Short mmCIF file of C-alpha atoms and ligand atoms in Angstrom, two decimals:
data_model
loop_
_atom_site.label_atom_id
_atom_site.label_comp_id
_atom_site.label_asym_id
_atom_site.label_seq_id
_atom_site.Cartn_x
_atom_site.Cartn_y
_atom_site.Cartn_z
CA MET P 2 -50.10 184.68 73.91
CA PRO P 3 -52.85 187.32 73.69
CA ASN P 4 -56.34 186.79 75.03
CA ALA P 5 -59.29 186.92 72.61
CA TYR P 6 -62.15 189.17 73.70
CA ILE P 7 -65.36 190.36 72.07
CA SER P 8 -64.62 193.97 71.17
CA GLY P 9 -67.90 194.76 69.40
CA THR P 10 -71.38 193.34 68.82
CA GLY P 11 -74.09 194.02 66.25
CA TYR P 12 -77.34 192.62 64.91
CA TYR P 13 -79.92 193.13 62.23
CA VAL P 14 -83.35 191.66 61.68
CA PRO P 15 -85.49 192.32 58.61
CA PRO P 16 -88.41 194.70 59.25
CA ARG P 17 -91.28 192.39 58.23
CA VAL P 18 -92.94 190.89 61.32
CA VAL P 19 -94.94 187.66 60.89
CA THR P 20 -97.10 186.78 63.88
CA ASN P 21 -98.31 183.28 64.70
CA SER P 22 -101.79 184.27 63.60
CA GLN P 23 -100.42 185.49 60.27
CA LEU P 24 -98.98 182.02 59.61
CA ARG P 25 -102.61 180.94 59.60
CA ASP P 26 -104.26 184.01 58.05
CA VAL P 27 -101.65 184.87 55.40
CA TYR P 28 -100.11 181.48 54.59
CA GLY P 29 -103.14 179.31 55.28
CA ILE P 30 -101.36 177.04 57.77
CA ASP P 31 -103.69 175.10 60.05
CA THR P 32 -102.24 176.37 63.33
CA THR P 33 -103.06 178.74 66.19
CA ASP P 34 -101.21 181.38 68.14
CA GLU P 35 -101.95 179.39 71.30
CA TRP P 36 -100.44 176.11 69.94
CA ILE P 37 -97.19 177.78 68.91
CA ARG P 38 -96.84 179.94 72.05
CA GLN P 39 -97.50 177.09 74.44
CA ARG P 40 -95.05 174.66 72.84
CA THR P 41 -92.28 177.01 71.76
CA GLY P 42 -92.68 180.45 73.38
CA ILE P 43 -92.64 182.07 69.94
CA VAL P 44 -95.02 185.00 69.39
CA GLU P 45 -93.65 186.39 66.13
CA ARG P 46 -90.65 186.16 63.82
CA ARG P 47 -89.13 188.24 61.02
CA PHE P 48 -89.19 187.20 57.36
CA ALA P 49 -86.85 188.82 54.82
CA ASP P 50 -88.24 189.88 51.47
CA GLU P 51 -87.43 188.05 48.28
CA GLY P 52 -84.04 189.10 46.92
CA THR P 53 -82.44 189.14 50.39
CA GLY P 54 -79.78 186.58 51.34
CA PRO P 55 -77.91 185.88 54.58
CA ALA P 56 -74.99 188.10 53.53
CA ASP P 57 -77.45 191.00 53.07
CA LEU P 58 -78.69 190.58 56.64
CA ALA P 59 -75.15 190.06 57.91
CA LYS P 60 -73.83 193.31 56.40
CA PRO P 61 -75.62 195.80 58.73
CA ALA P 62 -75.02 193.48 61.71
CA ALA P 63 -71.28 193.31 60.93
CA GLU P 64 -71.06 197.07 60.31
CA MET P 65 -72.67 197.68 63.72
CA ALA P 66 -70.17 195.31 65.36
CA LEU P 67 -67.25 197.12 63.70
CA ARG P 68 -68.61 200.53 64.76
CA ASN P 69 -69.04 199.35 68.34
CA ALA P 70 -65.51 197.95 68.32
CA GLY P 71 -64.17 201.24 66.96
CA LEU P 72 -62.64 199.43 63.99
CA THR P 73 -62.71 199.82 60.22
CA LEU P 74 -62.59 197.24 57.43
CA ARG P 75 -58.82 197.59 57.23
CA ASP P 76 -58.47 196.36 60.82
CA ILE P 77 -60.27 193.07 60.12
CA ASP P 78 -57.99 190.11 59.36
CA MET P 79 -60.58 187.43 58.63
CA ILE P 80 -64.30 186.72 58.21
CA VAL P 81 -65.94 183.66 59.77
CA PHE P 82 -69.53 183.18 58.59
CA ALA P 83 -71.83 180.69 60.31
CA THR P 84 -75.02 179.76 58.45
CA LEU P 85 -77.16 176.82 57.38
CA SER P 86 -78.91 178.90 54.72
CA PRO P 87 -76.12 180.09 52.39
CA GLU P 88 -77.05 181.88 49.17
CA SER P 89 -75.91 178.91 47.10
CA ALA P 90 -74.45 175.42 47.42
CA PHE P 91 -71.10 177.09 46.81
CA PRO P 92 -69.34 179.42 47.33
CA GLY P 93 -70.07 180.13 50.96
CA SER P 94 -71.72 183.27 52.32
CA GLY P 95 -68.43 184.66 53.68
CA VAL P 96 -67.21 185.83 50.29
CA TYR P 97 -70.57 187.44 49.51
CA LEU P 98 -70.32 189.38 52.76
CA GLN P 99 -66.72 190.35 52.02
CA GLN P 100 -67.76 191.80 48.68
CA LYS P 101 -70.90 193.52 50.01
CA MET P 102 -69.06 195.20 52.90
CA GLY P 103 -66.50 196.72 50.53
CA PHE P 104 -63.39 194.73 51.49
CA CYS P 105 -62.69 194.02 47.82
CA ASP P 106 -63.17 197.69 46.83
CA ILE P 107 -60.26 198.67 49.07
CA GLY P 108 -58.12 195.70 48.00
CA HIS P 109 -58.32 194.08 51.44
CA PHE P 110 -58.67 190.42 50.48
CA VAL P 111 -59.08 188.85 53.91
CA PRO P 112 -59.73 185.12 54.16
CA ALA P 113 -63.41 184.14 54.46
CA LEU P 114 -64.39 180.89 56.13
CA ASP P 115 -67.87 179.40 56.27
CA VAL P 116 -68.88 177.35 59.30
CA ARG P 117 -71.58 174.73 58.67
CA ASN P 118 -72.66 173.74 62.15
CA GLN P 119 -76.23 174.94 62.10
CA CYS P 120 -77.54 176.05 65.50
CA SER P 121 -74.11 175.44 67.05
CA GLY P 122 -72.42 177.44 64.29
CA PHE P 123 -71.79 180.53 66.37
CA VAL P 124 -70.16 178.62 69.25
CA TYR P 125 -68.03 176.60 66.80
CA GLY P 126 -67.19 179.89 65.04
CA LEU P 127 -66.27 181.54 68.33
CA ALA P 128 -63.89 178.68 69.15
CA THR P 129 -62.33 179.04 65.68
CA ALA P 130 -62.02 182.84 65.83
CA ALA P 131 -60.67 182.82 69.39
CA SER P 132 -58.09 180.14 68.48
CA LEU P 133 -56.85 182.23 65.55
CA VAL P 134 -56.55 185.31 67.74
CA MET P 135 -54.95 183.51 70.72
CA SER P 136 -52.39 181.86 68.45
CA GLY P 137 -51.28 185.30 67.28
CA GLN P 138 -52.30 184.58 63.69
CA HIS P 139 -54.95 187.35 63.59
CA ARG P 140 -55.75 190.44 65.67
CA HIS P 141 -59.39 191.00 64.69
CA VAL P 142 -61.75 188.33 63.35
CA LEU P 143 -65.27 189.27 62.22
CA LEU P 144 -67.62 186.45 63.22
CA VAL P 145 -71.23 186.47 62.01
CA GLY P 146 -74.21 184.17 62.25
CA SER P 147 -76.93 184.88 59.72
CA GLU P 148 -79.92 183.01 58.38
CA VAL P 149 -82.65 183.45 55.81
CA HIS P 150 -84.94 180.60 56.75
CA SER P 151 -88.15 181.98 55.29
CA ALA P 152 -87.21 180.96 51.72
CA ALA P 153 -86.78 177.32 52.72
CA LEU P 154 -89.76 176.74 55.02
CA ASP P 155 -92.68 174.64 53.86
CA LEU P 156 -95.23 177.34 54.69
CA SER P 157 -98.19 175.00 54.45
CA THR P 158 -100.03 172.76 56.93
CA ARG P 159 -97.78 169.87 55.83
CA GLY P 160 -94.72 171.78 57.04
CA ARG P 161 -96.21 173.41 60.14
CA GLN P 162 -94.13 171.57 62.73
CA VAL P 163 -90.90 173.12 61.36
CA ALA P 164 -92.26 176.26 59.66
CA SER P 165 -93.68 177.72 62.87
CA LEU P 166 -90.28 177.65 64.60
CA PHE P 167 -87.87 179.60 62.40
CA GLY P 168 -87.18 183.23 61.55
CA ASP P 169 -84.61 185.35 59.71
CA GLY P 170 -81.89 187.48 61.31
CA ALA P 171 -78.19 188.15 61.73
CA GLY P 172 -75.80 188.79 64.60
CA ALA P 173 -72.10 189.66 64.55
CA VAL P 174 -69.16 190.07 66.89
CA VAL P 175 -65.54 191.10 66.47
CA VAL P 176 -63.11 188.81 68.27
CA SER P 177 -59.99 190.83 69.05
CA ALA P 178 -56.58 190.34 70.61
CA THR P 179 -55.86 191.90 74.00
CA ASP P 180 -53.21 191.70 76.70
CA GLU P 181 -55.90 192.38 79.32
CA ASP P 182 -57.09 189.57 81.58
CA ARG P 183 -60.46 189.01 79.87
CA GLY P 184 -62.09 187.33 76.90
CA VAL P 185 -62.96 183.83 75.72
CA ARG P 186 -61.76 181.51 78.49
CA GLY P 187 -62.58 178.21 76.86
CA TRP P 188 -65.16 176.01 75.24
CA ALA P 189 -66.47 172.46 74.94
CA LEU P 190 -67.69 171.28 71.55
CA GLY P 191 -69.28 167.98 70.55
CA ALA P 192 -71.11 166.12 67.80
CA ASP P 193 -73.01 162.85 67.36
CA GLY P 194 -73.34 161.86 63.71
CA ARG P 195 -75.70 159.00 64.53
CA TYR P 196 -78.42 161.65 64.45
CA ALA P 197 -77.35 163.33 61.21
CA GLU P 198 -80.77 162.84 59.66
CA THR P 199 -82.89 163.42 62.76
CA LEU P 200 -82.81 167.14 61.94
CA CYS P 201 -81.80 167.89 58.35
CA GLN P 202 -82.67 169.49 55.06
CA ARG P 203 -81.18 167.26 52.39
CA VAL P 204 -82.36 168.91 49.13
CA TRP P 205 -79.92 166.84 47.06
CA ASP P 206 -77.95 163.60 47.42
CA MET P 207 -74.40 163.76 46.06
CA ARG P 208 -74.22 159.95 46.14
CA ARG P 209 -76.78 159.76 43.34
CA ARG P 210 -76.21 160.36 39.62
CA PRO P 211 -77.26 163.08 39.05
CA PHE P 212 -77.46 164.51 42.53
CA ILE P 213 -80.97 165.85 41.89
CA PRO P 214 -83.24 163.66 39.71
CA VAL P 215 -84.01 165.24 36.35
CA ASP P 216 -86.97 164.76 34.03
CA GLU P 217 -86.71 164.04 30.29
CA ARG P 218 -86.09 167.75 29.60
CA GLY P 219 -83.20 167.87 32.10
CA VAL P 220 -85.18 169.86 34.67
CA GLY P 221 -84.31 169.00 38.27
CA GLN P 222 -87.10 167.50 40.37
CA VAL P 223 -86.91 167.74 44.15
CA VAL P 224 -89.59 165.84 46.03
CA PRO P 225 -91.03 167.55 49.13
CA GLU P 226 -89.34 165.07 51.53
CA MET P 227 -85.95 166.19 50.17
CA MET P 228 -86.77 169.85 49.66
CA TRP P 229 -87.98 170.79 53.14
CA ALA P 230 -86.36 170.41 56.54
CA HIS P 231 -87.17 167.23 58.42
CA MET P 232 -87.15 167.10 62.22
CA ASP P 233 -88.02 164.55 64.86
CA GLY P 234 -89.09 167.23 67.33
CA ARG P 235 -89.22 165.03 70.41
CA ALA P 236 -85.76 163.54 69.79
CA VAL P 237 -84.35 167.04 69.27
CA PHE P 238 -85.92 168.20 72.52
CA LYS P 239 -84.51 165.30 74.53
CA HIS P 240 -80.98 165.46 73.10
CA ALA P 241 -80.86 169.27 73.30
CA VAL P 242 -81.54 169.16 77.03
CA GLU P 243 -78.95 166.43 77.69
CA ARG P 244 -76.20 167.87 75.49
CA MET P 245 -76.61 171.51 76.50
CA ILE P 246 -76.43 170.61 80.19
CA GLY P 247 -73.47 168.28 79.49
CA ALA P 248 -71.52 170.95 77.57
CA LEU P 249 -72.18 173.53 80.27
CA MET P 250 -70.98 171.18 83.01
CA GLN P 251 -67.88 170.35 80.95
CA VAL P 252 -66.81 174.01 80.71
CA PHE P 253 -67.70 174.58 84.34
CA ALA P 254 -65.50 171.66 85.40
CA ALA P 255 -62.62 172.72 83.13
CA HIS P 256 -62.65 176.27 84.50
CA ARG P 257 -63.60 175.44 88.10
CA LEU P 258 -66.83 177.42 87.91
CA THR P 259 -70.19 177.06 89.59
CA LEU P 260 -73.58 178.47 88.59
CA ASN P 261 -73.07 181.41 90.91
CA ASP P 262 -69.99 182.55 88.99
CA VAL P 263 -72.00 183.14 85.81
CA ASP P 264 -73.67 186.52 85.38
CA LEU P 265 -75.48 185.85 82.11
CA PHE P 266 -76.59 182.64 80.38
CA VAL P 267 -76.91 183.11 76.64
CA PHE P 268 -78.59 179.99 75.30
CA HIS P 269 -79.42 179.14 71.71
CA GLN P 270 -83.07 179.98 71.07
CA ALA P 271 -84.55 176.76 69.70
CA ASN P 272 -87.53 176.58 71.95
CA LEU P 273 -88.33 178.44 75.17
CA ARG P 274 -89.41 175.18 76.78
CA ILE P 275 -86.01 173.58 76.18
CA ASN P 276 -84.25 176.51 77.84
CA GLU P 277 -86.70 176.72 80.75
CA PHE P 278 -86.41 173.00 81.32
CA ILE P 279 -82.60 173.28 81.45
CA ARG P 280 -82.78 176.33 83.71
CA GLU P 281 -84.97 174.43 86.16
CA GLN P 282 -82.77 171.32 85.99
CA ILE P 283 -79.60 173.24 86.81
CA GLY P 284 -81.37 175.53 89.30
CA ALA P 285 -80.31 178.87 87.81
CA PRO P 286 -82.34 182.04 88.46
CA PRO P 287 -84.47 183.35 85.53
CA ASP P 288 -83.01 186.86 85.75
CA LYS P 289 -79.62 185.51 84.61
CA PHE P 290 -81.09 184.43 81.25
CA VAL P 291 -81.67 186.48 78.14
CA SER P 292 -84.24 185.44 75.58
CA ASN P 293 -85.58 186.72 72.27
CA ILE P 294 -87.32 183.70 70.82
CA GLU P 295 -90.64 185.43 71.54
CA ARG P 296 -89.78 188.12 68.97
CA TYR P 297 -87.57 186.37 66.43
CA GLY P 298 -88.26 182.63 66.61
CA ASN P 299 -85.27 180.37 66.04
CA THR P 300 -82.66 182.21 63.95
CA THR P 301 -80.20 179.27 64.19
CA ALA P 302 -76.58 180.52 63.93
CA ALA P 303 -77.75 184.07 64.66
CA THR P 304 -79.51 183.49 68.00
CA ILE P 305 -76.51 183.89 70.31
CA PRO P 306 -74.84 186.90 68.60
CA ILE P 307 -78.21 188.70 68.40
CA LEU P 308 -78.76 188.03 72.12
CA LEU P 309 -75.28 189.33 72.95
CA ALA P 310 -75.78 192.49 70.89
CA GLU P 311 -79.20 193.17 72.40
CA ALA P 312 -77.89 192.55 75.92
CA VAL P 313 -75.06 195.05 75.35
CA GLU P 314 -77.52 197.58 73.88
CA GLN P 315 -79.85 197.21 76.87
CA GLY P 316 -77.04 197.51 79.39
CA ARG P 317 -77.59 193.95 80.63
CA LEU P 318 -74.15 192.84 79.49
CA ARG P 319 -71.30 194.93 80.84
CA ARG P 320 -67.55 194.81 81.19
CA GLY P 321 -66.46 192.37 83.88
CA MET P 322 -69.43 190.02 83.58
CA LYS P 323 -69.02 186.29 83.02
CA VAL P 324 -71.08 184.86 80.16
CA ALA P 325 -71.95 181.23 79.43
CA ALA P 326 -73.07 180.66 75.82
CA VAL P 327 -74.58 177.25 75.03
CA ALA P 328 -75.97 175.81 71.78
CA PHE P 329 -77.33 172.60 70.29
CA GLY P 330 -78.44 171.79 66.77
CA SER P 331 -78.48 169.66 63.68
CA GLY P 332 -75.70 167.10 63.36
CA PHE P 333 -76.30 166.66 66.23
CA THR P 334 -73.73 169.27 67.24
CA TRP P 335 -73.40 171.25 70.44
CA GLY P 336 -71.10 173.57 72.31
CA ALA P 337 -70.63 175.81 75.32
CA ALA P 338 -68.23 178.72 75.80
CA ILE P 339 -67.22 180.88 78.76
CA VAL P 340 -66.45 184.53 78.08
CA ASP P 341 -65.28 187.20 80.53
CA TRP P 342 -66.76 190.33 79.00
N1 LIG C 22 -99.74 174.04 64.81
C1 LIG C 22 -100.67 173.14 65.12
N2 LIG C 22 -100.44 171.83 65.21
C2 LIG C 22 -99.20 171.41 64.96
C3 LIG C 22 -98.16 172.30 64.63
C4 LIG C 22 -98.46 173.66 64.55
N3 LIG C 22 -97.54 174.59 64.26
N4 LIG C 22 -97.03 171.57 64.46
C5 LIG C 22 -97.35 170.28 64.66
N5 LIG C 22 -98.66 170.18 64.96
C6 LIG C 22 -99.43 168.98 65.24
C7 LIG C 22 -98.83 167.77 64.62
O1 LIG C 22 -99.21 167.68 63.26
C8 LIG C 22 -99.42 166.68 65.46
O2 LIG C 22 -100.71 166.44 65.01
P1 LIG C 22 -101.29 164.93 64.99
O3 LIG C 22 -101.24 164.48 66.41
O4 LIG C 22 -102.65 165.13 64.43
O5 LIG C 22 -100.36 164.17 64.09
C9 LIG C 22 -99.51 167.31 66.84
O6 LIG C 22 -99.42 168.74 66.64
C10 LIG C 22 -98.39 166.89 67.76
O7 LIG C 22 -97.17 166.98 67.03
P2 LIG C 22 -95.79 166.75 67.70
O8 LIG C 22 -94.70 167.02 66.72
O9 LIG C 22 -95.80 165.42 68.38
O10 LIG C 22 -95.84 167.92 68.78
P3 LIG C 22 -94.91 168.16 69.99
O11 LIG C 22 -95.74 168.30 71.19
O12 LIG C 22 -93.73 167.24 70.02
O13 LIG C 22 -94.35 169.62 69.66
C11 LIG C 22 -92.38 170.67 68.83
C12 LIG C 22 -93.63 169.86 68.49
C13 LIG C 22 -92.84 172.02 69.37
C14 LIG C 22 -91.56 170.89 67.59
C15 LIG C 22 -91.62 169.90 69.92
O14 LIG C 22 -91.38 168.57 69.51
C16 LIG C 22 -90.34 170.53 70.24
O15 LIG C 22 -90.32 171.57 70.87
N6 LIG C 22 -89.21 169.92 69.84
C17 LIG C 22 -87.93 170.52 69.95
C18 LIG C 22 -87.50 170.81 68.59
C19 LIG C 22 -87.01 172.19 68.40
O16 LIG C 22 -87.07 173.05 69.25
N7 LIG C 22 -86.46 172.41 67.23
C20 LIG C 22 -85.93 173.69 66.92
C21 LIG C 22 -85.02 173.54 65.79
S1 LIG C 22 -83.67 172.60 66.17
C22 LIG C 22 -82.64 173.51 67.06
O17 LIG C 22 -82.55 174.67 66.91
C23 LIG C 22 -81.86 172.82 68.08
#
């Protein structure tokens, strides 16, 4: 059986920077730079312009990953697309990306799978892609995480608790087969559906007839409680800490690792305080952590692949290093993966 390694990384963030102060000055949200920085570590985030979807952000990220892997479209056997902000209810973003990248133009109709595991989407996607490669089914799987949050944030004082946290961006990796002794060593995934609505954006309810209430003219009416994301911030904080530490310990135990074996911790960027709290709890040194929440906010499925791509670009992530990637998010879902780079 081949190993599955990450042969290329890429990322893309939209050019428009929105600072914490601009949330107040431009959008009129009753907030301050100090409040957001102190509680989350976020200084600024990127917002995509109208007309841009997650597949648009994913395209340059995926092209960069392919270039860095030295591969072309023809080499790719499958697309796995992780997002919580797809263009539409269906189809998924994977087929939009396939079309935009030109796969269809060259008659290369690779399968496209969407992963709906929110902030854990990349780790779930990595487990999926690595399994397909290690089974011998595929040689090169393109895995992306991409989000356009800015369209679905309640950018008003009512929505400030959630709106100040999220930003837009995309990250991509190519998961490739190799006979070398390296790659994705294993993972631990989990979920707890008791908290399905502790962090959610419902928009519609398929149990109702019709799934979105309509007025007498047949126009759909979505009330604000359904339209915007809902989050019990304190519950998310508490569970994120417990589950991320638990998942990390699970992969450590399975692979007989200790903290000292890991060269780089690549944690989902939900909140700097969550990650610092975990770092202190497990007693890991700060210089083994990468972070970009200051610049991008929480980009959900894109946080980990953007961090990986930036770390490679900056020379912080090099061949031979051991990486621990850990995520937690809506569902609740969580996961940790160990990768020998
Ligand atoms: N600016 C100013 N005031 C705000 C803002 C804001 N952006 N957001 C909320 N407030 C106010 C609230 O309205 C509330 O005011 P009130 O007391 O008058 O009602 C007050 O601040 C305290 O609100 P809390 O929600 O209790 O604030 P808390 O200290 O818990 O911080 C936060 C909120 C930062 C979201 C925190 O709960 C947290 O970090 N939770 C983790 C959740 C998280 O990181 N989610 C990321 C997405 S999920 C994921 O990726 C895993």
